Every structure is written in C-alpha cells, then in structure tokens.
mmCIF file of C-alpha atoms and ligand atoms in Angstrom:
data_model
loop_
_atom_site.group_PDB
_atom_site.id
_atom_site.type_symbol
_atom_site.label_atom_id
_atom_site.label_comp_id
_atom_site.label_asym_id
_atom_site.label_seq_id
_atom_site.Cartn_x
_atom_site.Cartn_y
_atom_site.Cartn_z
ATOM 1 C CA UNK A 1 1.053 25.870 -19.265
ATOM 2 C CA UNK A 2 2.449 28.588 -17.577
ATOM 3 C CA UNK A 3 3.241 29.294 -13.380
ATOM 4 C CA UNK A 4 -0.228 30.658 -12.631
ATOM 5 C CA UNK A 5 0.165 32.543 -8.882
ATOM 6 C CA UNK A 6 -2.484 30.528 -7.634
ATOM 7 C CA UNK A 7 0.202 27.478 -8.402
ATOM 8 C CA UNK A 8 1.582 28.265 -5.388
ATOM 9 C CA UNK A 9 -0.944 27.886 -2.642
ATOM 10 C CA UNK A 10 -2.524 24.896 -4.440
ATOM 11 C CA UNK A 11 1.237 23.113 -4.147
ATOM 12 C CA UNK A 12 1.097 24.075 -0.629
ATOM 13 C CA UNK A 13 -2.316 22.500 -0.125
ATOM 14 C CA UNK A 14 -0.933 19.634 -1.800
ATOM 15 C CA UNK A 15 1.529 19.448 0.477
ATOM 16 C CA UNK A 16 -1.108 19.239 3.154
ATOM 17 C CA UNK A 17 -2.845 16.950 1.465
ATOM 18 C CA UNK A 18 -0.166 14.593 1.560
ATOM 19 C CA UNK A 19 0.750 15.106 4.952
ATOM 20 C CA UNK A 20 -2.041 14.339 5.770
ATOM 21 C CA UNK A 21 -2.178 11.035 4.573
ATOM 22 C CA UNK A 22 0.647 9.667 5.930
ATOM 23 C CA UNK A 23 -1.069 11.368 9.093
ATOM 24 C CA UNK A 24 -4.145 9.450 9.240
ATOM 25 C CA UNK A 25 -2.089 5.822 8.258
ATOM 26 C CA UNK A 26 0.577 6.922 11.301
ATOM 27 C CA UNK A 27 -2.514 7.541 13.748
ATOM 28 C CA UNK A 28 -4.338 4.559 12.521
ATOM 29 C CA UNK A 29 -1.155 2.535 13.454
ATOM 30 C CA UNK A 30 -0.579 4.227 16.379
ATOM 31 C CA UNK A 31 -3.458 3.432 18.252
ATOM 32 C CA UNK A 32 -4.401 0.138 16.943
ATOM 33 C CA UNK A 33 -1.506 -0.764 19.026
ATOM 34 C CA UNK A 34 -3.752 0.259 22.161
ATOM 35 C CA UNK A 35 -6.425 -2.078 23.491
ATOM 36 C CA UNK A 36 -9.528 -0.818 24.865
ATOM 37 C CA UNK A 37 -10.907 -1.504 28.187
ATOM 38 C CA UNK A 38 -14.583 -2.577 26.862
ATOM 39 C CA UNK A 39 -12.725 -5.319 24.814
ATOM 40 C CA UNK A 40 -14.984 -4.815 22.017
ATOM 41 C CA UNK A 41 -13.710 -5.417 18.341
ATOM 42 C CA UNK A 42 -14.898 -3.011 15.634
ATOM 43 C CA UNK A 43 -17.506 -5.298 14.829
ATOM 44 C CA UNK A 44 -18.982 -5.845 18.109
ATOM 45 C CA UNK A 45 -19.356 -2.005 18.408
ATOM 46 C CA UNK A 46 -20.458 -1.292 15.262
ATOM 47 C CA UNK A 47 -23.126 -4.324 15.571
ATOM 48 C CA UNK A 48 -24.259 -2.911 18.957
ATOM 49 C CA UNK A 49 -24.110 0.776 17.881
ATOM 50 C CA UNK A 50 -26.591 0.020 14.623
ATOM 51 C CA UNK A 51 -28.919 -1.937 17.097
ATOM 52 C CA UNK A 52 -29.038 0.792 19.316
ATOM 53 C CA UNK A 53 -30.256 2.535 16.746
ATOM 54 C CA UNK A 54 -33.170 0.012 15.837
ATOM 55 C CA UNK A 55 -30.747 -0.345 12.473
ATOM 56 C CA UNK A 56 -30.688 -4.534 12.555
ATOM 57 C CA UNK A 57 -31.205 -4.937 9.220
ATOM 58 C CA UNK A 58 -28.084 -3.315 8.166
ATOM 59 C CA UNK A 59 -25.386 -5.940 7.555
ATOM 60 C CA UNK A 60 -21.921 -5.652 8.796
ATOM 61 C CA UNK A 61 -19.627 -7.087 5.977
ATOM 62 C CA UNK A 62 -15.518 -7.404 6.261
ATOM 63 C CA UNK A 63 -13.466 -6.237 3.087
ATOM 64 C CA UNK A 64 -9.441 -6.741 2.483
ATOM 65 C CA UNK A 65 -7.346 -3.844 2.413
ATOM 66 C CA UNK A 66 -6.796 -1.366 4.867
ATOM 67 C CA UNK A 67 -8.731 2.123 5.264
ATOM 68 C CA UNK A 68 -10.924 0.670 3.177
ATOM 69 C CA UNK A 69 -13.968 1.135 5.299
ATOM 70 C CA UNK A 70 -16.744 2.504 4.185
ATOM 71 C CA UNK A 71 -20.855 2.484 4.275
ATOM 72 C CA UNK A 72 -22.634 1.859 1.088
ATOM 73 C CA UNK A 73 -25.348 3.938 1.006
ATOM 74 C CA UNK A 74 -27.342 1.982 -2.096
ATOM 75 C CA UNK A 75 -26.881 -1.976 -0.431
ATOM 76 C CA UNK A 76 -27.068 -0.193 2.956
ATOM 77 C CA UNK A 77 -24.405 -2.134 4.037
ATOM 78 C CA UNK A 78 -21.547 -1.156 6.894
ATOM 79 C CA UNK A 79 -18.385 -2.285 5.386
ATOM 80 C CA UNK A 80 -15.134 -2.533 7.618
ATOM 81 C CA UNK A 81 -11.933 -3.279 6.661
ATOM 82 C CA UNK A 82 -10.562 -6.976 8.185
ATOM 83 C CA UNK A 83 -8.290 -5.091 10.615
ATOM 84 C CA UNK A 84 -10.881 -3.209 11.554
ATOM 85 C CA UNK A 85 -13.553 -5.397 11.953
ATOM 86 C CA UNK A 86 -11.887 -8.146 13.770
ATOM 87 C CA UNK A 87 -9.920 -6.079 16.045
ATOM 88 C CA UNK A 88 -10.573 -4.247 19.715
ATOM 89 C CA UNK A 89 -8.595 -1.178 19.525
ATOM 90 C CA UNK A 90 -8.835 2.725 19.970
ATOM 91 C CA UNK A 91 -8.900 2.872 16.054
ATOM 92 C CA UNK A 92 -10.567 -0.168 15.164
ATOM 93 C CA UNK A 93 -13.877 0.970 17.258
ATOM 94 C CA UNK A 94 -13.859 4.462 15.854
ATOM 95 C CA UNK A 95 -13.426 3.649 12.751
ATOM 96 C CA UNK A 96 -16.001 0.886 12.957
ATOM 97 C CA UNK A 97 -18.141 3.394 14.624
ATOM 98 C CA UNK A 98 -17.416 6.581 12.396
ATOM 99 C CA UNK A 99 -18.506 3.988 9.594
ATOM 100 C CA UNK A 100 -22.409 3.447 11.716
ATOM 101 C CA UNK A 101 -22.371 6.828 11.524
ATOM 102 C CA UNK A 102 -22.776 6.867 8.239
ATOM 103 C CA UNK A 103 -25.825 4.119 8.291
ATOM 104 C CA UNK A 104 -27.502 6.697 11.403
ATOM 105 C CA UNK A 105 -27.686 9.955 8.889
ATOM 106 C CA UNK A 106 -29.040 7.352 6.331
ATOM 107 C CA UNK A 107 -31.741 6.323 8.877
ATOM 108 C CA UNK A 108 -32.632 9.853 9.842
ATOM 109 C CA UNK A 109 -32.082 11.515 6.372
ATOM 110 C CA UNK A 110 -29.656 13.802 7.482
ATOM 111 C CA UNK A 111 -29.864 16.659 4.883
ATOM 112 C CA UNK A 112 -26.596 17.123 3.987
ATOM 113 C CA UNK A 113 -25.816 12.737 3.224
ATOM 114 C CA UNK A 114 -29.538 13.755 1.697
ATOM 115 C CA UNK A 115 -27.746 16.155 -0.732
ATOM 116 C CA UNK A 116 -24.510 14.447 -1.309
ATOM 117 C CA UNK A 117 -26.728 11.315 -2.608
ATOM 118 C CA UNK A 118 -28.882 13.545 -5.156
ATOM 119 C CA UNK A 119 -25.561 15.407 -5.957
ATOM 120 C CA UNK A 120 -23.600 12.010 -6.944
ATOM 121 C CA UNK A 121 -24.944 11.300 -10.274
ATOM 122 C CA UNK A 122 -24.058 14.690 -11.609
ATOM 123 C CA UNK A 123 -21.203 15.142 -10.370
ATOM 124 C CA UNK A 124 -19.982 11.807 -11.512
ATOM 125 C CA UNK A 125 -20.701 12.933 -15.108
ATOM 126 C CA UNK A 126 -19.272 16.619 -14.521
ATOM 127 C CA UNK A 127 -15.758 15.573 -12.952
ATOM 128 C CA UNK A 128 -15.650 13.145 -15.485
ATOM 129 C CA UNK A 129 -16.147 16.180 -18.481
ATOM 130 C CA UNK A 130 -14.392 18.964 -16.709
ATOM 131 C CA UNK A 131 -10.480 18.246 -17.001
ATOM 132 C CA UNK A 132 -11.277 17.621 -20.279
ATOM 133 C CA UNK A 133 -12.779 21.227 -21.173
ATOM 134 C CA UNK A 134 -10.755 23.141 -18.540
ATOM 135 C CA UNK A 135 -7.786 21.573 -20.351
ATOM 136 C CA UNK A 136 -8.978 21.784 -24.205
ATOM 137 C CA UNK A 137 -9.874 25.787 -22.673
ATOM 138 C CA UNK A 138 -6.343 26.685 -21.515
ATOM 139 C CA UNK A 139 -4.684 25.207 -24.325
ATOM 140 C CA UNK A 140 -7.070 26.913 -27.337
ATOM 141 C CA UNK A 141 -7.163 30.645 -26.255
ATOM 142 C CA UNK A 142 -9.720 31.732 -28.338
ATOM 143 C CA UNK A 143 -12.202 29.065 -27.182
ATOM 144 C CA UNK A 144 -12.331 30.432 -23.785
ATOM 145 C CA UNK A 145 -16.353 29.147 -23.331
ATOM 146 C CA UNK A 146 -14.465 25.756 -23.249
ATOM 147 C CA UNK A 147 -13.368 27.115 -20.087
ATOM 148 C CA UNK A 148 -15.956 28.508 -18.910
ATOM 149 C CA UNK A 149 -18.270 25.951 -19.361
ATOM 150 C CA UNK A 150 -15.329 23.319 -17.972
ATOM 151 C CA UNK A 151 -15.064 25.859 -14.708
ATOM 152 C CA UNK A 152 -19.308 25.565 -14.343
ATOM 153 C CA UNK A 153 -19.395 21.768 -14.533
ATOM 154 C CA UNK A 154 -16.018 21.869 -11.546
ATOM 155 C CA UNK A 155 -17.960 23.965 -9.551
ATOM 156 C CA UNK A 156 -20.451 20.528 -8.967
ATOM 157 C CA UNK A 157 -17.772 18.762 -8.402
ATOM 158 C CA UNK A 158 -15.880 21.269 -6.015
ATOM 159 C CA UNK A 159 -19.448 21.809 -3.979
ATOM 160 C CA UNK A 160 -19.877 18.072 -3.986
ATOM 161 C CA UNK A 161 -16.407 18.014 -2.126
ATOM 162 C CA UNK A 162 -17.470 20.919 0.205
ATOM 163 C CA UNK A 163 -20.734 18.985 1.172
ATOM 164 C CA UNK A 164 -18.869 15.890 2.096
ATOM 165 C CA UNK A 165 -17.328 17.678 4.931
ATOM 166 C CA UNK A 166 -20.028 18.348 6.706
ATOM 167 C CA UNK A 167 -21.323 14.558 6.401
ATOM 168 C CA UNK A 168 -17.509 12.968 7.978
ATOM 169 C CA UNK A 169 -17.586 15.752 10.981
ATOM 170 C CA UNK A 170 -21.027 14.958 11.351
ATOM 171 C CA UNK A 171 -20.701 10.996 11.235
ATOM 172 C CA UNK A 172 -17.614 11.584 13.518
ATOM 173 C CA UNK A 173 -19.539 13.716 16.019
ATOM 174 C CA UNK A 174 -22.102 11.085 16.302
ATOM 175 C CA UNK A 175 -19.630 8.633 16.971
ATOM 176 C CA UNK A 176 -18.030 9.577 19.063
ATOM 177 C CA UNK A 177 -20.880 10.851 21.432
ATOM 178 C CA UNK A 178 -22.800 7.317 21.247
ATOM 179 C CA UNK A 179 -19.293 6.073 21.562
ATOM 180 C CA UNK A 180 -19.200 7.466 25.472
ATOM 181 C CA UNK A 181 -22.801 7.256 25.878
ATOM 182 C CA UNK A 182 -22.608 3.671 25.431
ATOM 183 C CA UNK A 183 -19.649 2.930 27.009
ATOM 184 C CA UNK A 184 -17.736 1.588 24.512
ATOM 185 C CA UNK A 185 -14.821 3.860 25.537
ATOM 186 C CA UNK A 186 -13.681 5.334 28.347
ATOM 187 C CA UNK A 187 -13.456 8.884 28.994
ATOM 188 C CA UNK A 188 -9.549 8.528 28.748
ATOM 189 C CA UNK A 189 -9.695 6.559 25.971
ATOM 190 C CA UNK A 190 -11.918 9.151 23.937
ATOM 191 C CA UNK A 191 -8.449 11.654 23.085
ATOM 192 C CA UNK A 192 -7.334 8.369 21.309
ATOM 193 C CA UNK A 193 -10.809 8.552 19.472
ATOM 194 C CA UNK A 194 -10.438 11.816 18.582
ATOM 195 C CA UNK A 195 -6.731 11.737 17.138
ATOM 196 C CA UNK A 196 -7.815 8.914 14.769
ATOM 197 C CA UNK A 197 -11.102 10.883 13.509
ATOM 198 C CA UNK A 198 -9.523 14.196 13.195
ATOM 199 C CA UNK A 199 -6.916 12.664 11.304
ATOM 200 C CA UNK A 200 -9.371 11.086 8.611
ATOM 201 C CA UNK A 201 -11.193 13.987 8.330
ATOM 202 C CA UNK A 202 -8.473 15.925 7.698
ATOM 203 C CA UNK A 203 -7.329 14.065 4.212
ATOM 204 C CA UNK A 204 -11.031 15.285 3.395
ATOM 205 C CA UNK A 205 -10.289 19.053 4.032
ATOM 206 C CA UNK A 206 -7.048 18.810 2.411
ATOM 207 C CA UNK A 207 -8.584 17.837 -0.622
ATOM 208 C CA UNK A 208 -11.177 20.041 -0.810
ATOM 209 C CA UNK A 209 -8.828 22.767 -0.393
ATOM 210 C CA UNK A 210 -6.964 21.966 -3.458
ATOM 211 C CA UNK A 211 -10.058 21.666 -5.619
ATOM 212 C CA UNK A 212 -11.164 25.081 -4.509
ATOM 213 C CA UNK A 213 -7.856 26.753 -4.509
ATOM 214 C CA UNK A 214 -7.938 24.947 -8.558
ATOM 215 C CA UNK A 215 -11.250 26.388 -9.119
ATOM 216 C CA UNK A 216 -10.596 29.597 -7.984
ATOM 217 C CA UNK A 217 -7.120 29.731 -10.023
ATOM 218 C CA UNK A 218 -9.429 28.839 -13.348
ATOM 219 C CA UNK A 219 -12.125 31.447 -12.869
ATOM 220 C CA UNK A 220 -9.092 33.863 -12.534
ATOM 221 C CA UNK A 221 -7.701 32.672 -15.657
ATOM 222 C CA UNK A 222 -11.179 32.853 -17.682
ATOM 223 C CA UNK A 223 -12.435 36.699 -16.158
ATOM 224 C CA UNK A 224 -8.834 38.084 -17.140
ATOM 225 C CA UNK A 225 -9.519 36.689 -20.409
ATOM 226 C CA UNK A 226 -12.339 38.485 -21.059
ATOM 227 C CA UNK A 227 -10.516 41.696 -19.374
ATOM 228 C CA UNK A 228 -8.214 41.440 -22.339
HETATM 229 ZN ZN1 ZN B 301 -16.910 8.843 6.634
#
C-alpha cells in the first residue's frame, strides 16, 4: 500500500507503545527490588483486600509467567502471577491489588467493566472480521463498501479499547486508595505504587492510540474515495 500521512503519527504511537512496554517491565523490576514495611506478599493483600470487601468467595489462584496477572471475570477468580503472588514488594502488592480491583467493580457492577463484558462477544467476532475487509477494501478499489463495512466493525473494536481505559484507571484508583486506607502501604511507599500503576496503564493508552490513529487513517481513506 502506499505512505498514507496518517502513517506517520500511528509509527510514532507505536513508538510509544513500545516504550512503554519496556517501561512497565523496567518499573515492575525496579520496585520489586523494594520491600514494604507491612511485609505483606501480593497474596496476603489481595486476600485481605477481597475480604474487606465481603468478596471471600473469590479465589486467589497463582499462574507462571510474569505480568501475567489478571482477574477472570467469568470463574471470578483473582489470578496473580507466581512473582507476584508470593512476593512482599512495592509492585507485587499493587499489582496484586490493581488485580482485586478488578473483582470490586465486578461486585458493584461498575458500568463501564458492565459494558466492556456485554461489548466482548462482539467485538471478539468484529476484530476477528475487520483486517480482513479493511485489507480485501484497500487492495480492490472499486469495492470500497469492503471498507466501509471493515471500518464499522473496527470502530467496536476501537471503542472496546477506549472503554478499557476507564476500567484499569478505575481499578488502579481503587487500589490504591484501599491500599492506604488499609495500611498496606505507607504514605512514602505509595509514589512507588503509583510508578508501577501508571506504567501499566500506560501500555493500555498506547494502544488505544494506535487503533484510533488506524481508524481514523481508514475513514480518511474511504470518504476521499467517495470524493473522487
Ligand atoms: Zn487491570
């Protein structure tokens, strides 16, 4: 295809994006090297942070890898990743506790989690369809509907992206607040808290930006089509 002006913000934003992954793996590091006064492992506070929220019944389960945490909405399940789980560090604990978070908007249906959860079934079928007709659109010209109707089923996936931000600053937020209500941290130790969260949420904003940026470039492709 051809060097589309939009090209060039998107490769900046991809530059971001990538940035900011080796950001969030360098904080992570960072301050798993630092201990926290509470002593608490990421399990401990993430056991005590779901009972404080009457949420015993959700399980706590370790998984290999690393930044591999995550909370499964469908099992309800908080799952951390082994370094995080069995370790008391700055990271460990927010991550652990970012990860609660999640289970919390569950618990209170949270409206955006509420939305990303109906959202997910479409969108896994429309970001599964749309490279396909965006593609078979730029390539055949005079089947620019392909396009069009490649651009409509991106657009679910884009806004499924956008809504997902609101859910990881939210989760984080809540974190991060219990985090110091409860004691968990310290009040010095809560800039440590806030470097590893703000780096994980911003590998989420990267990527949305490059999706949009994408989208945008496509719908500028198909409405000078139909200029022509
Ligand atoms: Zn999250």
């Amino acid at each position: 295809m051809f060097f589309h002006p939009m090209d060039f913000l998107i490769i900046i934003a991809f530059g971001l994006s990538l940035w900011a992954s080796f950001r969030v793996r360098g904080t992570f590091n960072k301050w798993s090297e630092v201990p926290i006064m509470s002593g608490m492992t990421g399990y401990q506070a993430a056991r005590r942070m779901l009972d404080a929220n009457g949420l015993y019944d959700v399980p706590i389960e370790p998984v290999p890898g690393t930044l591999s945490d995550h909370y499964d909405p469908i099992k309800r399940v908080v799952r951390l990743s082994e370094p995080v789980y069995y370790q008391s560090s700055v990271s460990a604990v927010s991550v652990a506790c970012h990860e609660v978070g999640h289970a919390i908007q569950h618990s209170v249906h949270y409206p955006m989690l509420v939305l990303r959860h109906q959202m997910f079934p479409i969108v896994n079928f429309s970001s599964g369809i749309a490279p396909l007709l965006i593609l078979a659109g730029l390539i055949f010209q005079q089947f620019n509907f392909l396009l069009g109707l490649g651009i409509v089923f991106f657009a679910a996936a884009v806004t499924f992206q956008l809504v997902t931000l609101p859910v990881e600053f939210n989760a984080s937020s809540r974190a991060r607040d219990l985090m110091v209500a409860e004691g968990y941290i310290s009040n010095q130790e809560e800039h440590g808290v806030a470097k590893v969260l703000n780096a994980a949420a911003l590998t989420y904003v990267a990527a949305a930006l490059i999706s949009l940026l994408e989208l945008v470039k496509y719908i500028m492709i198909f409405t000078n089509r139909n200029e022509d």
